[in-house]
């Protein structure tokens, strides 16, 4: 097993999640800016059309990444409903009815929804330190809601719409965990095409105004980077260290978005907002400080996903050993060992209460 995977099992996943967070965080104030005057359905359709283009261009050969299967379609459809329809529509509407800074900070609660769902569905390890971090995120979000509530009903409704978007994306993140071992280009393409098609039809039904060429091109570009590339890196991060931890690191996205919103002229910040943001930063830092290592057992299993040899888990042989990452159906023999690990595809073992 190489040194990085032994001593820093979260490094690759953390860096990928931070990159995804940066791309998504920057997109929030840009969506608010370029989506001004457009309907929420039109905005969402353009964002996911851009994401679909990235998915189409980033697909990998079958020898390098596992293909989507017919059995993945119901999950992919559910991901599109939550993540490419409900989430972006609620976000686009909320951004038009509240401040970009407050909305960006509220997005931190996506980590809370993701972590709780990952614990309930995948039984990902979450000790007292992690639950404490989630509590700090929740208290910080409540502080933001109370602060925006004092600004008037419209501001509060906008922030609640953003809250709905975070819950939808939390569900989307949890659903996508099971597809993290598939070709991320295929997953992005499938989800984005479904989302863009559905929201485009809804835009026509509800008579959303047509965007200008400039606004359409800008939103397509924002969708390509902030939604397409961000989702790709998020899937790779989930593959590396699970849904809950990816969601936690991704919680840095709102602070990137809030900083950009302020740089673009948003002056809606307040002491209550600063306090809520500080609590959220503390929650993220506490969650990332988690360490986990113990003797554990790997059951015999057979599956297909992109992998490398020399990581202590892929010891099967080839007639000609591949030089890098490759994908094929392979078997694992029972194995017992101890090393620092995170809940990736090979470490989903149970723990005591």
Short mmCIF file of C-alpha atoms in Angstrom, two decimals:
data_model
loop_
_atom_site.label_atom_id
_atom_site.label_comp_id
_atom_site.label_asym_id
_atom_site.label_seq_id
_atom_site.Cartn_x
_atom_site.Cartn_y
_atom_site.Cartn_z
CA UNK A 1 0.00 0.00 0.00
CA UNK A 2 1.53 3.35 -0.98
CA UNK A 3 2.43 6.04 1.56
CA UNK A 4 -0.29 8.50 0.54
CA UNK A 5 -3.09 6.01 0.87
CA UNK A 6 -1.70 4.79 4.22
CA UNK A 7 -1.16 8.12 5.94
CA UNK A 8 -3.46 10.52 4.12
CA UNK A 9 -6.46 8.53 2.86
CA UNK A 10 -8.57 11.70 2.65
CA UNK A 11 -6.06 13.79 0.67
CA UNK A 12 -7.19 12.94 -2.86
CA UNK A 13 -10.89 13.08 -1.99
CA UNK A 14 -10.45 16.33 -0.06
CA UNK A 15 -8.63 18.08 -2.90
CA UNK A 16 -11.21 16.93 -5.45
CA UNK A 17 -14.05 18.09 -3.20
CA UNK A 18 -12.37 21.47 -2.67
CA UNK A 19 -12.00 21.90 -6.42
CA UNK A 20 -15.68 21.02 -6.89
CA UNK A 21 -16.58 23.46 -4.11
CA UNK A 22 -14.59 26.29 -5.67
CA UNK A 23 -16.25 25.85 -9.07
CA UNK A 24 -19.75 25.65 -7.57
CA UNK A 25 -19.17 28.48 -5.09
CA UNK A 26 -18.10 30.90 -7.81
CA UNK A 27 -21.19 29.96 -9.85
CA UNK A 28 -23.74 31.17 -7.27
CA UNK A 29 -23.30 34.95 -7.57
CA UNK A 30 -22.77 34.54 -11.32
CA UNK A 31 -26.12 32.75 -11.65
CA UNK A 32 -27.74 35.58 -9.70
CA UNK A 33 -26.11 38.16 -11.96
CA UNK A 34 -26.69 36.59 -15.39
CA UNK A 35 -30.05 35.07 -14.47
CA UNK A 36 -31.57 38.42 -13.49
CA UNK A 37 -34.94 38.83 -15.20
CA UNK A 38 -35.09 35.22 -16.37
CA UNK A 39 -37.44 32.53 -15.12
CA UNK A 40 -36.10 29.89 -12.75
CA UNK A 41 -36.87 27.09 -15.25
CA UNK A 42 -35.00 28.80 -18.08
CA UNK A 43 -32.01 29.44 -15.85
CA UNK A 44 -31.89 25.81 -14.72
CA UNK A 45 -32.23 24.52 -18.30
CA UNK A 46 -29.30 26.61 -19.51
CA UNK A 47 -27.11 25.63 -16.56
CA UNK A 48 -27.64 21.92 -17.13
CA UNK A 49 -27.31 22.22 -20.89
CA UNK A 50 -23.81 23.52 -20.21
CA UNK A 51 -23.21 20.67 -17.77
CA UNK A 52 -24.36 18.13 -20.37
CA UNK A 53 -21.74 19.42 -22.80
CA UNK A 54 -19.02 18.80 -20.21
CA UNK A 55 -20.36 15.30 -19.57
CA UNK A 56 -20.33 14.47 -23.27
CA UNK A 57 -16.76 15.70 -23.71
CA UNK A 58 -15.35 14.00 -20.61
CA UNK A 59 -16.54 10.42 -21.11
CA UNK A 60 -13.77 7.83 -20.86
CA UNK A 61 -13.10 4.59 -22.80
CA UNK A 62 -14.70 1.45 -21.37
CA UNK A 63 -11.24 0.11 -20.51
CA UNK A 64 -10.70 3.00 -18.08
CA UNK A 65 -14.12 3.59 -16.49
CA UNK A 66 -17.12 1.37 -15.76
CA UNK A 67 -20.22 1.98 -17.89
CA UNK A 68 -23.67 2.89 -16.61
CA UNK A 69 -26.03 -0.10 -16.69
CA UNK A 70 -29.77 -0.45 -17.22
CA UNK A 71 -30.18 -1.00 -13.48
CA UNK A 72 -28.66 2.45 -12.80
CA UNK A 73 -31.41 4.28 -14.70
CA UNK A 74 -33.95 4.65 -11.85
CA UNK A 75 -31.27 6.14 -9.60
CA UNK A 76 -30.05 8.44 -12.36
CA UNK A 77 -33.62 9.64 -12.95
CA UNK A 78 -34.05 10.33 -9.22
CA UNK A 79 -30.78 12.26 -9.22
CA UNK A 80 -32.06 14.37 -12.12
CA UNK A 81 -35.36 15.13 -10.34
CA UNK A 82 -33.69 16.23 -7.11
CA UNK A 83 -30.41 17.64 -8.39
CA UNK A 84 -31.16 18.96 -11.88
CA UNK A 85 -34.78 20.10 -11.54
CA UNK A 86 -35.90 20.79 -7.96
CA UNK A 87 -32.50 21.97 -6.68
CA UNK A 88 -31.52 24.47 -9.40
CA UNK A 89 -35.09 25.80 -9.86
CA UNK A 90 -35.43 26.48 -6.12
CA UNK A 91 -31.94 28.00 -6.12
CA UNK A 92 -32.60 30.25 -9.12
CA UNK A 93 -35.86 31.51 -7.58
CA UNK A 94 -34.25 32.00 -4.18
CA UNK A 95 -31.33 33.96 -5.62
CA UNK A 96 -33.82 36.40 -7.15
CA UNK A 97 -35.49 36.99 -3.78
CA UNK A 98 -32.63 37.20 -1.30
CA UNK A 99 -29.04 38.42 -1.11
CA UNK A 100 -26.31 36.53 -2.90
CA UNK A 101 -24.19 36.49 0.27
CA UNK A 102 -26.91 35.04 2.49
CA UNK A 103 -27.90 32.47 -0.12
CA UNK A 104 -24.29 31.37 -0.61
CA UNK A 105 -23.78 30.87 3.12
CA UNK A 106 -27.06 28.98 3.47
CA UNK A 107 -25.74 26.44 0.94
CA UNK A 108 -23.42 25.16 3.66
CA UNK A 109 -26.40 23.22 5.03
CA UNK A 110 -26.15 20.93 2.01
CA UNK A 111 -23.34 19.24 3.94
CA UNK A 112 -25.71 18.57 6.84
CA UNK A 113 -28.37 16.96 4.66
CA UNK A 114 -25.76 14.91 2.79
CA UNK A 115 -24.05 13.66 5.95
CA UNK A 116 -27.28 12.65 7.68
CA UNK A 117 -28.59 10.83 4.61
CA UNK A 118 -25.23 9.12 4.05
CA UNK A 119 -25.32 7.89 7.63
CA UNK A 120 -28.89 6.62 7.36
CA UNK A 121 -28.55 4.97 3.94
CA UNK A 122 -24.90 3.89 3.68
CA UNK A 123 -24.06 3.70 7.40
CA UNK A 124 -20.99 5.86 6.85
CA UNK A 125 -18.92 6.33 10.00
CA UNK A 126 -19.84 9.47 11.96
CA UNK A 127 -18.48 9.87 15.49
CA UNK A 128 -19.21 12.56 18.08
CA UNK A 129 -16.78 14.95 16.43
CA UNK A 130 -18.71 14.72 13.15
CA UNK A 131 -22.11 15.16 14.81
CA UNK A 132 -20.72 18.19 16.65
CA UNK A 133 -19.63 19.64 13.33
CA UNK A 134 -23.09 19.07 11.88
CA UNK A 135 -24.67 20.84 14.88
CA UNK A 136 -22.46 23.88 14.31
CA UNK A 137 -23.53 23.94 10.65
CA UNK A 138 -27.18 23.78 11.67
CA UNK A 139 -26.89 26.58 14.27
CA UNK A 140 -25.06 28.72 11.72
CA UNK A 141 -27.87 28.19 9.20
CA UNK A 142 -30.51 29.11 11.79
CA UNK A 143 -28.63 32.33 12.49
CA UNK A 144 -28.77 33.19 8.78
CA UNK A 145 -32.52 32.49 8.58
CA UNK A 146 -33.21 34.71 11.60
CA UNK A 147 -31.04 37.48 10.17
CA UNK A 148 -32.78 37.38 6.78
CA UNK A 149 -36.19 37.15 8.46
CA UNK A 150 -35.59 40.60 9.94
CA UNK A 151 -35.03 41.94 6.43
CA UNK A 152 -38.60 41.18 5.35
CA UNK A 153 -40.83 38.38 4.12
CA UNK A 154 -39.42 38.36 0.60
CA UNK A 155 -35.86 37.88 1.86
CA UNK A 156 -36.97 35.06 4.15
CA UNK A 157 -38.91 33.27 1.41
CA UNK A 158 -35.89 33.51 -0.85
CA UNK A 159 -33.66 32.00 1.79
CA UNK A 160 -36.17 29.20 2.45
CA UNK A 161 -36.14 28.43 -1.28
CA UNK A 162 -32.34 28.13 -1.06
CA UNK A 163 -32.83 25.83 1.94
CA UNK A 164 -35.11 23.63 -0.19
CA UNK A 165 -32.40 23.56 -2.86
CA UNK A 166 -29.81 22.40 -0.32
CA UNK A 167 -32.11 19.59 0.84
CA UNK A 168 -32.67 18.52 -2.78
CA UNK A 169 -28.96 18.56 -3.53
CA UNK A 170 -28.27 16.66 -0.30
CA UNK A 171 -30.61 13.91 -1.54
CA UNK A 172 -28.93 14.08 -4.95
CA UNK A 173 -25.46 13.73 -3.37
CA UNK A 174 -26.58 10.67 -1.42
CA UNK A 175 -28.16 9.04 -4.46
CA UNK A 176 -25.07 9.72 -6.57
CA UNK A 177 -22.83 7.87 -4.08
CA UNK A 178 -23.94 4.54 -5.58
CA UNK A 179 -22.90 5.74 -9.06
CA UNK A 180 -19.53 7.18 -8.03
CA UNK A 181 -17.76 4.08 -9.38
CA UNK A 182 -19.27 4.58 -12.86
CA UNK A 183 -17.75 6.79 -15.54
CA UNK A 184 -18.37 10.31 -14.12
CA UNK A 185 -18.66 11.71 -17.64
CA UNK A 186 -21.58 9.38 -18.34
CA UNK A 187 -23.24 10.20 -15.03
CA UNK A 188 -22.91 13.95 -15.60
CA UNK A 189 -24.21 13.63 -19.16
CA UNK A 190 -27.21 11.50 -18.20
CA UNK A 191 -28.26 13.62 -15.23
CA UNK A 192 -27.72 16.92 -17.05
CA UNK A 193 -29.62 15.87 -20.18
CA UNK A 194 -32.60 14.75 -18.10
CA UNK A 195 -32.54 17.93 -16.04
CA UNK A 196 -32.10 20.29 -18.98
CA UNK A 197 -34.90 18.60 -20.94
CA UNK A 198 -37.36 18.67 -18.03
CA UNK A 199 -36.71 22.30 -17.10
CA UNK A 200 -36.80 23.44 -20.74
CA UNK A 201 -40.27 21.90 -21.10
CA UNK A 202 -41.38 23.56 -17.85
CA UNK A 203 -40.01 26.90 -19.07
CA UNK A 204 -42.18 26.64 -22.19
CA UNK A 205 -45.26 25.54 -20.22
CA UNK A 206 -44.98 28.42 -17.73
CA UNK A 207 -43.99 30.99 -20.33
CA UNK A 208 -40.58 31.95 -19.00
CA UNK A 209 -39.07 34.90 -20.90
CA UNK A 210 -36.44 34.07 -23.50
CA UNK A 211 -32.86 35.00 -22.52
CA UNK A 212 -30.65 37.30 -24.53
CA UNK A 213 -27.82 35.65 -26.44
CA UNK A 214 -25.30 37.08 -23.99
CA UNK A 215 -27.15 35.81 -20.92
CA UNK A 216 -27.69 32.38 -22.51
CA UNK A 217 -24.01 31.97 -23.38
CA UNK A 218 -22.96 33.14 -19.92
CA UNK A 219 -25.28 30.71 -18.14
CA UNK A 220 -24.16 27.87 -20.41
CA UNK A 221 -20.55 28.62 -19.44
CA UNK A 222 -21.44 28.85 -15.74
CA UNK A 223 -23.31 25.56 -16.01
CA UNK A 224 -20.37 23.87 -17.73
CA UNK A 225 -17.94 24.80 -14.95
CA UNK A 226 -20.04 25.29 -11.83
CA UNK A 227 -22.37 22.35 -12.46
CA UNK A 228 -20.76 20.00 -15.00
CA UNK A 229 -17.10 20.06 -13.92
CA UNK A 230 -18.09 20.53 -10.28
CA UNK A 231 -20.31 17.42 -10.39
CA UNK A 232 -17.56 15.42 -12.06
CA UNK A 233 -15.06 16.30 -9.34
CA UNK A 234 -17.69 15.72 -6.67
CA UNK A 235 -18.33 12.19 -7.96
CA UNK A 236 -14.60 11.45 -7.96
CA UNK A 237 -14.37 12.79 -4.39
CA UNK A 238 -17.26 10.56 -3.30
CA UNK A 239 -15.45 7.63 -4.89
CA UNK A 240 -12.36 8.48 -2.84
CA UNK A 241 -13.85 9.06 0.61
CA UNK A 242 -17.63 8.81 0.73
CA UNK A 243 -20.67 11.07 0.50
CA UNK A 244 -20.65 12.59 4.01
CA UNK A 245 -17.05 13.77 3.88
CA UNK A 246 -17.42 15.05 0.33
CA UNK A 247 -20.43 17.04 1.45
CA UNK A 248 -18.52 18.45 4.39
CA UNK A 249 -15.56 19.66 2.33
CA UNK A 250 -18.00 20.92 -0.31
CA UNK A 251 -19.42 23.18 2.41
CA UNK A 252 -16.54 25.56 1.65
CA UNK A 253 -18.35 26.47 -1.60
CA UNK A 254 -20.72 28.98 0.06
CA UNK A 255 -17.87 30.99 1.51
CA UNK A 256 -16.24 31.23 -1.90
CA UNK A 257 -19.58 32.34 -3.33
CA UNK A 258 -20.21 34.82 -0.51
CA UNK A 259 -16.76 36.37 -0.95
CA UNK A 260 -17.37 36.79 -4.68
CA UNK A 261 -20.85 38.25 -4.05
CA UNK A 262 -19.35 40.86 -1.73
CA UNK A 263 -16.62 41.58 -4.28
CA UNK A 264 -19.34 42.13 -6.91
CA UNK A 265 -20.99 44.77 -4.71
CA UNK A 266 -23.35 42.87 -2.38
CA UNK A 267 -23.51 44.89 0.85
CA UNK A 268 -26.19 42.90 2.68
CA UNK A 269 -23.76 41.38 5.19
CA UNK A 270 -24.40 41.83 8.93
CA UNK A 271 -22.95 40.76 12.25
CA UNK A 272 -25.53 37.97 12.48
CA UNK A 273 -24.49 36.75 9.06
CA UNK A 274 -20.82 36.90 10.04
CA UNK A 275 -21.55 34.92 13.23
CA UNK A 276 -23.50 32.29 11.29
CA UNK A 277 -20.69 32.02 8.79
CA UNK A 278 -18.08 31.66 11.56
CA UNK A 279 -20.05 28.80 13.12
CA UNK A 280 -20.22 27.09 9.76
CA UNK A 281 -16.47 27.44 9.20
CA UNK A 282 -15.83 25.96 12.63
CA UNK A 283 -18.17 23.06 11.84
CA UNK A 284 -16.38 22.29 8.58
CA UNK A 285 -12.95 22.48 10.23
CA UNK A 286 -14.05 20.15 13.03
CA UNK A 287 -15.42 17.63 10.56
CA UNK A 288 -12.25 17.61 8.47
CA UNK A 289 -10.14 16.97 11.59
CA UNK A 290 -11.68 13.50 11.97
CA UNK A 291 -9.28 10.52 11.95
CA UNK A 292 -10.32 6.87 11.66
CA UNK A 293 -8.20 3.69 11.80
CA UNK A 294 -8.76 0.21 13.22
CA UNK A 295 -8.50 -3.47 12.41
CA UNK A 296 -11.16 -4.30 9.83
CA UNK A 297 -12.21 -7.19 7.63
CA UNK A 298 -12.87 -7.14 3.89
CA UNK A 299 -15.39 -9.72 2.74
CA UNK A 300 -14.96 -11.53 -0.57
CA UNK A 301 -16.60 -9.49 -3.33
CA UNK A 302 -16.69 -9.00 -7.06
CA UNK A 303 -17.34 -5.66 -8.75
CA UNK A 304 -16.24 -3.36 -11.54
CA UNK A 305 -14.73 0.10 -11.18
CA UNK A 306 -11.64 2.11 -12.08
CA UNK A 307 -8.69 1.07 -9.91
CA UNK A 308 -4.91 0.85 -9.65
CA UNK A 309 -2.69 -1.92 -8.32
CA UNK A 310 -0.41 -1.43 -5.35
CA UNK A 311 -3.03 0.13 -3.06
CA UNK A 312 -3.27 -2.91 -0.79
CA UNK A 313 -6.74 -3.88 -2.02
CA UNK A 314 -6.25 -4.81 -5.69
CA UNK A 315 -3.88 -7.76 -5.70
CA UNK A 316 -5.28 -9.67 -8.66
CA UNK A 317 -3.00 -10.35 -11.60
CA UNK A 318 -3.06 -9.66 -15.34
CA UNK A 319 -1.28 -11.32 -18.20
CA UNK A 320 0.20 -7.88 -18.83
CA UNK A 321 0.00 -5.58 -15.80
CA UNK A 322 -1.64 -2.21 -16.66
CA UNK A 323 0.48 0.85 -15.97
CA UNK A 324 -2.24 3.09 -14.57
CA UNK A 325 -5.94 3.28 -13.76
CA UNK A 326 -8.12 0.76 -15.58
CA UNK A 327 -11.57 -0.79 -15.20
CA UNK A 328 -12.81 -4.37 -15.44
CA UNK A 329 -14.77 -6.90 -13.43
CA UNK A 330 -12.48 -8.21 -10.68
CA UNK A 331 -12.69 -10.25 -7.48
CA UNK A 332 -11.41 -9.54 -3.96
CA UNK A 333 -10.34 -12.31 -1.61
CA UNK A 334 -11.19 -12.01 2.12
CA UNK A 335 -8.65 -9.75 3.86
CA UNK A 336 -8.05 -8.46 7.38
CA UNK A 337 -5.71 -5.55 8.12
CA UNK A 338 -5.45 -2.17 9.88
CA UNK A 339 -4.71 1.21 8.32
CA UNK A 340 -6.21 4.73 8.24
CA UNK A 341 -9.23 4.66 5.93
CA UNK A 342 -12.37 6.45 4.89
CA UNK A 343 -15.71 5.03 3.65
CA UNK A 344 -14.72 4.47 0.04
CA UNK A 345 -15.99 1.54 -2.02
CA UNK A 346 -13.76 -0.90 -0.12
CA UNK A 347 -14.48 0.37 3.41
CA UNK A 348 -18.20 0.19 4.02
CA UNK A 349 -17.93 -2.16 6.97
CA UNK A 350 -20.16 -1.68 9.97
CA UNK A 351 -19.20 -0.29 13.37
CA UNK A 352 -20.55 -0.61 16.85
CA UNK A 353 -23.11 1.91 18.15
#
